[in-house]
Tab-separated table of C-alpha atoms and ligand atoms in Angstrom:
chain	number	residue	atom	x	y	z
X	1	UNK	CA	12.392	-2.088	28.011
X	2	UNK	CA	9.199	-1.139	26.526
X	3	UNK	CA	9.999	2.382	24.808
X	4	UNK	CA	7.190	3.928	22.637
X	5	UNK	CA	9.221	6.631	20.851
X	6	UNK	CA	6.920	6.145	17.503
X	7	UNK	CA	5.843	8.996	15.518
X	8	UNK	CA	7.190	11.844	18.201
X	9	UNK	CA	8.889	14.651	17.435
X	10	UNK	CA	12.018	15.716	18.765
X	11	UNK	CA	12.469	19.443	18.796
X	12	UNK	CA	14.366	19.884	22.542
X	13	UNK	CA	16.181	17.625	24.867
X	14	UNK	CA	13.405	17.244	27.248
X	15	UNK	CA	10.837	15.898	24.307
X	16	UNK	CA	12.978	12.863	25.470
X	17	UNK	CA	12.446	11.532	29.472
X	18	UNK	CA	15.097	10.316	31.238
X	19	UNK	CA	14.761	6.685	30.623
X	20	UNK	CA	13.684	7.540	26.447
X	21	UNK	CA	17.077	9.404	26.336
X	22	UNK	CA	19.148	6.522	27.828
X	23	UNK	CA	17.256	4.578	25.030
X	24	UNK	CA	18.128	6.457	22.200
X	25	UNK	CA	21.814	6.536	23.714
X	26	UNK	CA	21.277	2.262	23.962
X	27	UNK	CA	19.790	1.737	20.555
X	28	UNK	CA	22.724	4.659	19.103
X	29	UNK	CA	25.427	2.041	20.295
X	30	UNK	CA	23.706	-1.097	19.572
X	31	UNK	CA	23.546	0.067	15.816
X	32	UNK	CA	26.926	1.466	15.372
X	33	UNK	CA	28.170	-2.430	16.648
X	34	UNK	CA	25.757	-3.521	14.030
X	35	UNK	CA	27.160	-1.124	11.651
X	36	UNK	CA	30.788	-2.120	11.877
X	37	UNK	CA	29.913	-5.745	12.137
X	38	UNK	CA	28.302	-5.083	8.666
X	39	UNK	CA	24.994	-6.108	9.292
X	40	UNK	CA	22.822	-2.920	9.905
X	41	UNK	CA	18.810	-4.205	8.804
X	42	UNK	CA	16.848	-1.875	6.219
X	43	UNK	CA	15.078	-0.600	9.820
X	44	UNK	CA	13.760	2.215	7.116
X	45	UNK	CA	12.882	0.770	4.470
X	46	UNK	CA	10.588	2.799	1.957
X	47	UNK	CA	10.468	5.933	3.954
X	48	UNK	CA	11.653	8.984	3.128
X	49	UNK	CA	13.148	12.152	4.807
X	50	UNK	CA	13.506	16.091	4.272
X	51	UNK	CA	16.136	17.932	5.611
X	52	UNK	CA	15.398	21.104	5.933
X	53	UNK	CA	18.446	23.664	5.867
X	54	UNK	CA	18.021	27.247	6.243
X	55	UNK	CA	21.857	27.028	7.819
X	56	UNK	CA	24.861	25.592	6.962
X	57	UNK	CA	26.227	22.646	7.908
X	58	UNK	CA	28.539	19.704	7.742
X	59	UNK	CA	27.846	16.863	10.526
X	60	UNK	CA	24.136	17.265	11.003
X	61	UNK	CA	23.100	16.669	7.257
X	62	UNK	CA	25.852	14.226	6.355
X	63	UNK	CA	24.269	12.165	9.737
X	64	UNK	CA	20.882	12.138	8.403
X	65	UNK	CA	21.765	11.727	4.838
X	66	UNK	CA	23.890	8.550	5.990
X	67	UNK	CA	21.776	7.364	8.488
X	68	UNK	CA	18.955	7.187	5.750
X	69	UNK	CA	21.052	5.634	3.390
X	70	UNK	CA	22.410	3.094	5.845
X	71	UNK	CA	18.799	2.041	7.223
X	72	UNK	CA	17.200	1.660	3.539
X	73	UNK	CA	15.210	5.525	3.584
X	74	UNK	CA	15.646	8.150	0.776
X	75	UNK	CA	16.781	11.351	2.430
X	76	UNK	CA	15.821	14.968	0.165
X	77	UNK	CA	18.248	17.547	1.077
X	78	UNK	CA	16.279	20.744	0.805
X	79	UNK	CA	18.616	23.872	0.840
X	80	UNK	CA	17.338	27.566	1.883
X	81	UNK	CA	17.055	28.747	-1.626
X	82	UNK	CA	15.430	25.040	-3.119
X	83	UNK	CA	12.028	25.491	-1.948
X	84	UNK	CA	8.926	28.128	-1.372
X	85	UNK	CA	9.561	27.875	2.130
X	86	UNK	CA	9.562	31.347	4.014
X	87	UNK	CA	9.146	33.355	0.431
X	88	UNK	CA	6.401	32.314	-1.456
X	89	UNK	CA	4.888	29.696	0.875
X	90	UNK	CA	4.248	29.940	4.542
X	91	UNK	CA	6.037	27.504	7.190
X	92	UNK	CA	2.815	26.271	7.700
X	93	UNK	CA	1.976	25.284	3.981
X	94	UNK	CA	5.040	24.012	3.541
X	95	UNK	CA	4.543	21.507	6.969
X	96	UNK	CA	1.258	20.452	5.026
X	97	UNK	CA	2.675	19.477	1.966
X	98	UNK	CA	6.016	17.924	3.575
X	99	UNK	CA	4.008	15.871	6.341
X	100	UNK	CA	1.749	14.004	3.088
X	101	UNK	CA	5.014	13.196	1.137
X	102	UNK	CA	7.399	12.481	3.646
X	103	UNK	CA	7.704	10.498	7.122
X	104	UNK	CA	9.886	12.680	8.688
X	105	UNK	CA	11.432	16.226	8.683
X	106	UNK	CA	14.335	17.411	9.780
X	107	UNK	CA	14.962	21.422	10.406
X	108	UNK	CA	17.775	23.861	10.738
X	109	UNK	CA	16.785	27.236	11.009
X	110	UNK	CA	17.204	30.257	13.192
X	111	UNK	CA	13.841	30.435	14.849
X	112	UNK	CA	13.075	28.334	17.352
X	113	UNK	CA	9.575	29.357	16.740
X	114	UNK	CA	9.218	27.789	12.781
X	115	UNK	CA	10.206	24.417	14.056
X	116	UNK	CA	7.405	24.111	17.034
X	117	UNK	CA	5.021	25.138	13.695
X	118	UNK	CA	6.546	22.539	11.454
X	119	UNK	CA	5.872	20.082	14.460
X	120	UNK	CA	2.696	21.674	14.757
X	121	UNK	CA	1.244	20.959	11.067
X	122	UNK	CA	3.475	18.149	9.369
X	123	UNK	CA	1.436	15.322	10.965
X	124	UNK	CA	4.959	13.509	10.733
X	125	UNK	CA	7.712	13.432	13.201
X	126	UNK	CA	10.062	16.918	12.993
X	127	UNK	CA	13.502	16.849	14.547
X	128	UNK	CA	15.086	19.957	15.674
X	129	UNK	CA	18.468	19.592	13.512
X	130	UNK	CA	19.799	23.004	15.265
X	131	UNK	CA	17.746	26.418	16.599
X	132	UNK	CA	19.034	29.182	17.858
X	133	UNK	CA	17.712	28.108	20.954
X	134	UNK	CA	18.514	23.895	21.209
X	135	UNK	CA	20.223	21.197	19.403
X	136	UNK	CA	19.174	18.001	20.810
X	137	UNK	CA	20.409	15.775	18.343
X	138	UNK	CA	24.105	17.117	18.802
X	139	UNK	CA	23.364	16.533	23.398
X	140	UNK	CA	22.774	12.986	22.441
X	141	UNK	CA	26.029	12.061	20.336
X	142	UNK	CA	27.952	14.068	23.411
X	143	UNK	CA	26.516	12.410	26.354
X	144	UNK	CA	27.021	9.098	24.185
X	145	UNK	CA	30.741	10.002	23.938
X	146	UNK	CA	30.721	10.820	27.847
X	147	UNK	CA	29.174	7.733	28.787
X	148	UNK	CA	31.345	5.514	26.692
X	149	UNK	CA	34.838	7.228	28.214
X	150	UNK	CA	33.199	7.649	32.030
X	151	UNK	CA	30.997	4.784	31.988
X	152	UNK	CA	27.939	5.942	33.112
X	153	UNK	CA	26.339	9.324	32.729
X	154	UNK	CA	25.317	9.790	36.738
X	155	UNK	CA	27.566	12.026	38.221
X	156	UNK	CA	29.611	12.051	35.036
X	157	UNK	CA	31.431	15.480	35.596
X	158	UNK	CA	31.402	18.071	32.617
X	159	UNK	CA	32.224	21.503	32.833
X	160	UNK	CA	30.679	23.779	29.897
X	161	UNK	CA	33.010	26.600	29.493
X	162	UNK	CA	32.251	29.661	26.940
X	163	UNK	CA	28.577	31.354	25.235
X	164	UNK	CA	26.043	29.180	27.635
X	165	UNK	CA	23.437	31.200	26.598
X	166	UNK	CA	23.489	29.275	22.772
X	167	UNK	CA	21.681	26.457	21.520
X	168	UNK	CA	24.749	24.536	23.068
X	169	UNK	CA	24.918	25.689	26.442
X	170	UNK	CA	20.770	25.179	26.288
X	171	UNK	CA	20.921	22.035	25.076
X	172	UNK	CA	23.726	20.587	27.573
X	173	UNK	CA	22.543	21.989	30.596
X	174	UNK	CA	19.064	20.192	30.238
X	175	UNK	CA	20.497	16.939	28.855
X	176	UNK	CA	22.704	16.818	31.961
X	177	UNK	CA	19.453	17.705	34.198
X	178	UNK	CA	17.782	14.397	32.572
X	179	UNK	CA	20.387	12.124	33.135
X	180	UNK	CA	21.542	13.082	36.529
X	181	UNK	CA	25.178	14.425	35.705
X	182	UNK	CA	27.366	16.795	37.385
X	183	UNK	CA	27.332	19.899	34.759
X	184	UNK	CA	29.239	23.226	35.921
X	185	UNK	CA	28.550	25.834	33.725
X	186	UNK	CA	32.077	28.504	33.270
X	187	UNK	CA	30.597	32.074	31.791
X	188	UNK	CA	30.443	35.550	32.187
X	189	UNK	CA	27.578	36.279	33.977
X	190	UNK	CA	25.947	38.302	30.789
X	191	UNK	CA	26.359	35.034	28.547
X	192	UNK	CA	24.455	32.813	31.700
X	193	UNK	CA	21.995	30.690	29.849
X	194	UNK	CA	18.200	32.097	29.413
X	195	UNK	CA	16.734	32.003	33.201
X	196	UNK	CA	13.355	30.191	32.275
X	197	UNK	CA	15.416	27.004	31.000
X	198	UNK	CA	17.506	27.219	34.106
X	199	UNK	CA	14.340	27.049	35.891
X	200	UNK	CA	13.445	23.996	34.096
X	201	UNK	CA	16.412	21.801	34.211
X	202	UNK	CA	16.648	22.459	38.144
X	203	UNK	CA	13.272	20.997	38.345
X	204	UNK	CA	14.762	18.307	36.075
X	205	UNK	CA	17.785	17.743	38.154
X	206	UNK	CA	15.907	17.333	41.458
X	207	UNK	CA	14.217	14.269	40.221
X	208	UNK	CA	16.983	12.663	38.416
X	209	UNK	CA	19.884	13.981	41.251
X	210	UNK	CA	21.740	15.979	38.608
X	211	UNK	CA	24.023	18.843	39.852
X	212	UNK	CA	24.088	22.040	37.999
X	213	UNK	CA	26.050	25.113	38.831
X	214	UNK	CA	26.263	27.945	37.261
X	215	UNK	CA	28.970	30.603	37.594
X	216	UNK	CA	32.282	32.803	36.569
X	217	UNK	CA	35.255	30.586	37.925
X	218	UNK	CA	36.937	28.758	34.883
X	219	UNK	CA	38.603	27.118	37.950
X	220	UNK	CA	35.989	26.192	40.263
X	221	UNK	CA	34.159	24.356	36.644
X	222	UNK	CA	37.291	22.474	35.770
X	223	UNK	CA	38.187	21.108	38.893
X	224	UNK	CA	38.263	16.848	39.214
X	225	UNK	CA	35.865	16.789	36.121
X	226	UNK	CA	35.919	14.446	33.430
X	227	UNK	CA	35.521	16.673	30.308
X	228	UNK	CA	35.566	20.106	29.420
X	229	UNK	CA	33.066	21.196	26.360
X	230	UNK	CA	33.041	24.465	24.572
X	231	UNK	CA	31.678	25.848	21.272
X	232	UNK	CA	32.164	28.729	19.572
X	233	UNK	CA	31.785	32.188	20.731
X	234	UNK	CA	29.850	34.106	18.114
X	235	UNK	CA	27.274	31.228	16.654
X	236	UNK	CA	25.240	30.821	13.420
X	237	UNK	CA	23.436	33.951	12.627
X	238	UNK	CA	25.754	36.285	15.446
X	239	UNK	CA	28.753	36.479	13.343
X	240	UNK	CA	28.597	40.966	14.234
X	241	UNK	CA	29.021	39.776	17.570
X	242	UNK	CA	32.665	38.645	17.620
X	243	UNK	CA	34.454	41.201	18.647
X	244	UNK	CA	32.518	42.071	21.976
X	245	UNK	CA	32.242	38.185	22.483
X	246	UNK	CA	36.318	37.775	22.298
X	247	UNK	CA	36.605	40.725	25.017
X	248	UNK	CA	33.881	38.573	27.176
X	249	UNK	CA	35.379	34.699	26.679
X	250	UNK	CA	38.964	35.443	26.747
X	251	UNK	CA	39.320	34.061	30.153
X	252	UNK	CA	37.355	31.569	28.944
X	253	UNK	CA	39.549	29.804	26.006
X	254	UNK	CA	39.956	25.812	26.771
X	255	UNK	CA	44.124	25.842	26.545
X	256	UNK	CA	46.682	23.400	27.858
X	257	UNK	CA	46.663	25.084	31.207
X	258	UNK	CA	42.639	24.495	31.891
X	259	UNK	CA	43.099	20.985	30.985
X	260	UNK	CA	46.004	20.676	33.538
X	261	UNK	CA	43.672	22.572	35.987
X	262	UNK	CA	41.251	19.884	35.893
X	263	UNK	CA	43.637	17.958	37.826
X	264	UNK	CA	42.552	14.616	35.632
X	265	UNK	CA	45.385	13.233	33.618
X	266	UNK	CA	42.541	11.161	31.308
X	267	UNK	CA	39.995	14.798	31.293
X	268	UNK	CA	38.374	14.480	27.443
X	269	UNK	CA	38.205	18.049	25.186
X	270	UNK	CA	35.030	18.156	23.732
X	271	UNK	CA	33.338	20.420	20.958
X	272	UNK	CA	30.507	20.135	18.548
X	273	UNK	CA	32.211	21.993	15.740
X	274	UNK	CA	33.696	23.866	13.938
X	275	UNK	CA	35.849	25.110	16.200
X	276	UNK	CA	37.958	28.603	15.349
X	277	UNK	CA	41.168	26.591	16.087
X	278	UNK	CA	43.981	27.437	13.452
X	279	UNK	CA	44.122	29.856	10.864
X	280	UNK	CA	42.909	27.066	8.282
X	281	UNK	CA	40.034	28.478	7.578
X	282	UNK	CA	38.999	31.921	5.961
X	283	UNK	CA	37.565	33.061	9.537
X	284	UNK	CA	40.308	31.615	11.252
X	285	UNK	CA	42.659	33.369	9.483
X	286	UNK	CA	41.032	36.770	10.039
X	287	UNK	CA	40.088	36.802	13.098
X	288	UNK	CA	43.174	34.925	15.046
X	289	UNK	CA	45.322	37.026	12.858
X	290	UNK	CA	43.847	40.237	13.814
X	291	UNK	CA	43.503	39.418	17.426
X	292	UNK	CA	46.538	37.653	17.767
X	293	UNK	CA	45.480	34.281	18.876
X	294	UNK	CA	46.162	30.978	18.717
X	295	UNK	CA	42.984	29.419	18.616
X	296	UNK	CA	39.601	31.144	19.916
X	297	UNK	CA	37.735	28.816	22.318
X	298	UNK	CA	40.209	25.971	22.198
X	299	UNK	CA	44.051	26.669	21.375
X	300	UNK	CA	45.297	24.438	18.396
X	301	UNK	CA	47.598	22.112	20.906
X	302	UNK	CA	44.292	21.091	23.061
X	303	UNK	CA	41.840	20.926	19.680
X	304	UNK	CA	44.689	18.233	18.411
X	305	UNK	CA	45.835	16.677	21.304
X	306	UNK	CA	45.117	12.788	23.124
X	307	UNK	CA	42.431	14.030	25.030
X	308	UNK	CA	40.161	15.383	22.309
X	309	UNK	CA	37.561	13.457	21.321
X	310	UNK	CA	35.825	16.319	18.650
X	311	UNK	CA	36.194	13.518	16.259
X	312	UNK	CA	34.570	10.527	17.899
X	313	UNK	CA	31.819	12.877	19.130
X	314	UNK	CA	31.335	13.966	14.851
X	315	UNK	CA	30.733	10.007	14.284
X	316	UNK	CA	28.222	9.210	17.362
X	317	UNK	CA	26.314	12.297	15.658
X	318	UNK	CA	25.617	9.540	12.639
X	319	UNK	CA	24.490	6.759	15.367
X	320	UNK	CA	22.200	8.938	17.710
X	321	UNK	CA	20.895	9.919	14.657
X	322	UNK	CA	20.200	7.099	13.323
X	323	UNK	CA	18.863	5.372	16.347
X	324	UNK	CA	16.289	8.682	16.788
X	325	UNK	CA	15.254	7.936	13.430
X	326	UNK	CA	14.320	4.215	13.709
X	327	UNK	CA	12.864	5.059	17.674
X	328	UNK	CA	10.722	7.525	16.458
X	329	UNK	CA	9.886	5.803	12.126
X	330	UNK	CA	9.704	1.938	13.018
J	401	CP	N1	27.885	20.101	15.297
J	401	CP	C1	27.110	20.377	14.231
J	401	CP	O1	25.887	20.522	14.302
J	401	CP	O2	27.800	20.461	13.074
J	401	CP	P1	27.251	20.971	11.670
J	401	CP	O3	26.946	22.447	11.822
J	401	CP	O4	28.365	20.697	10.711
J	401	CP	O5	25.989	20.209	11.332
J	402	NVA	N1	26.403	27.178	18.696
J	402	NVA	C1	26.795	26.791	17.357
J	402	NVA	C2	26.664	25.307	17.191
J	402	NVA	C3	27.070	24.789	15.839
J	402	NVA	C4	26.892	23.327	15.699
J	402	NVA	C5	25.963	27.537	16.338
J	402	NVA	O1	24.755	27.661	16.544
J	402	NVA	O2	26.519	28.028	15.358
């Protein structure tokens, strides 16, 4: 398969076509066998990364930062407070003087907006390493993890319960619309992702034969799918939001009795992370102790049970990297 992914940037899931996306997902698997045989080839040799933070995180920049390693490139980890960028120097400056230096740049920001400009005047590929509006790199490590448990992505049955109006319910709903799965979509109607993207992955979905539905019934979503997917209910940058977003999602909480409502012994638990699972963590603590919870979107007992696969879908995040990185640098 002739795939000319070289020197394209990847700032949504539909940058990628159908077949380009089942590529990536190809190339992601033949390198992580190639990885655990030990024999992964210096596919990057003598080229060299930014990664752009202006959020935190934990998978996306230890992915690239591997990846690079692994495939002979030198990643530069550039932190919100490290560089000019958006004080003293203008996104578009900064773009200029990245784009001569390096071959690639990877952002995390808020704005979808400074990420199109980055794209706009690197002159090197940009990858979208989280927006508040998309996250395609995260859509290809999950529908990786789908396909290898399901065995094939068409009519693979998901139901996304929770916030699908975030970068996550975005992101899933269009991946699904490229490679002809069966997404239902579980949410309050006033967290229903934007309508113009909606628009767009139904055009999707009528070439590739992807369903998508969209509605309230937790039931309805769940029912003879293969995996249930939720994120977190106040995201990156919405943190003043919790408390109106736990009065909206309660009903919407992955627990033991949603699994068992999917009527599939073998249904997977899925979840980018971090999840608000236990009270492990500072905001876990606070917040499931104040509201009395076990657990926000997933209860601890689903998060750590046989059918989660949070952990598996963490790794392919280092493979889908890396294969976006040698599709789109060698
Ligand atoms: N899922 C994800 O993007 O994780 P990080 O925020 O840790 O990068
Ligand atoms: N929707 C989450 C995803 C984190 C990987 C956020 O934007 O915070």
């Amino acid at each position: 398969m002739g795939m000319n992914l070289l020197g394209r940037s990847i700032l949504k899931p539909a940058d990628l076509h159908p077949d380009e996306f089942l590529y990536v997902l190809d190339l992601a698997e033949e390198l992580k066998g190639l990885k655990a045989a030990g024999s992964l080839p210096p596919l990057l040799k003598g080229k060299s990364l930014a990664l752009l933070f202006e959020k935190a995180s934990t998978r996306t920049r230890c992915a690239f930062a591997v990846a690079c390693a692994e495939l002979g490139a030198h990643p530069e980890f550039l932190g919100k407070d490290d560089i000019h960028f958006g004080k003293k120097e203008s996104v578009r400056d900064t773009a200029r003087v990245l784009g001569r230096m390096f071959d690639g740049i990877e952002y995390r920001g808020f704005s979808h907006g400074v990420v199109e400009d980055l794209a706009r005047d690197a002159g090197v590929p940009v990858y979208n390493g989280l927006t508040d509006l998309w996250h395609p790199t995260q859509v290809l490590a999950d529908l990786m993890t789908i396909r290898s448990h399901v065995g094939s992505l068409r009519r693979a049955r998901l139901a996304y319960l929770g916030d699908a109006r975030n970068n996550m319910g975005h992101s899933l709903l269009v991946a699904a619309a490229l490679t002809g799965m069966d997404l239902r979509i579980a949410a309050p109607r006033a967290l229903f992702p934007d309508r113009e993207i909606v628009a767009v992955a139904e055009i999707l979905a009528q070439r590739t034969g992807a369903r998508l539905t969209i509605a309230e019934s937790v039931a309805d979503a769940v029912r003879d799918v293969d995996a249930i997917y939720t994120d977190v209910w106040a995201s990156m940058g919405e943190e003043d939001k919790l408390a109106e977003r736990i009065a909206l999602l309660r009903a919407y909480q992955v627990t033991g009795d949603v699994l068992t409502a999917s009527g599939n012994r073998d249904v997977i638990f899925m979840h980018c992370l971090p999840a608000v699972h236990d009270s492990r963590t500072a905001v876990g603590r606070e917040v499931l102790e104040a509201y009395g919870m076990e657990g926000l979107e997933v209860t601890d007992d689903v998060f750590e049970s046989s059918h989660s696969v949070v952990f598996e879908q963490a790794e392919n995040r280092l493979h889908t990297i890396a294969a976006l990185l040698v599709a789109t640098l060698s």
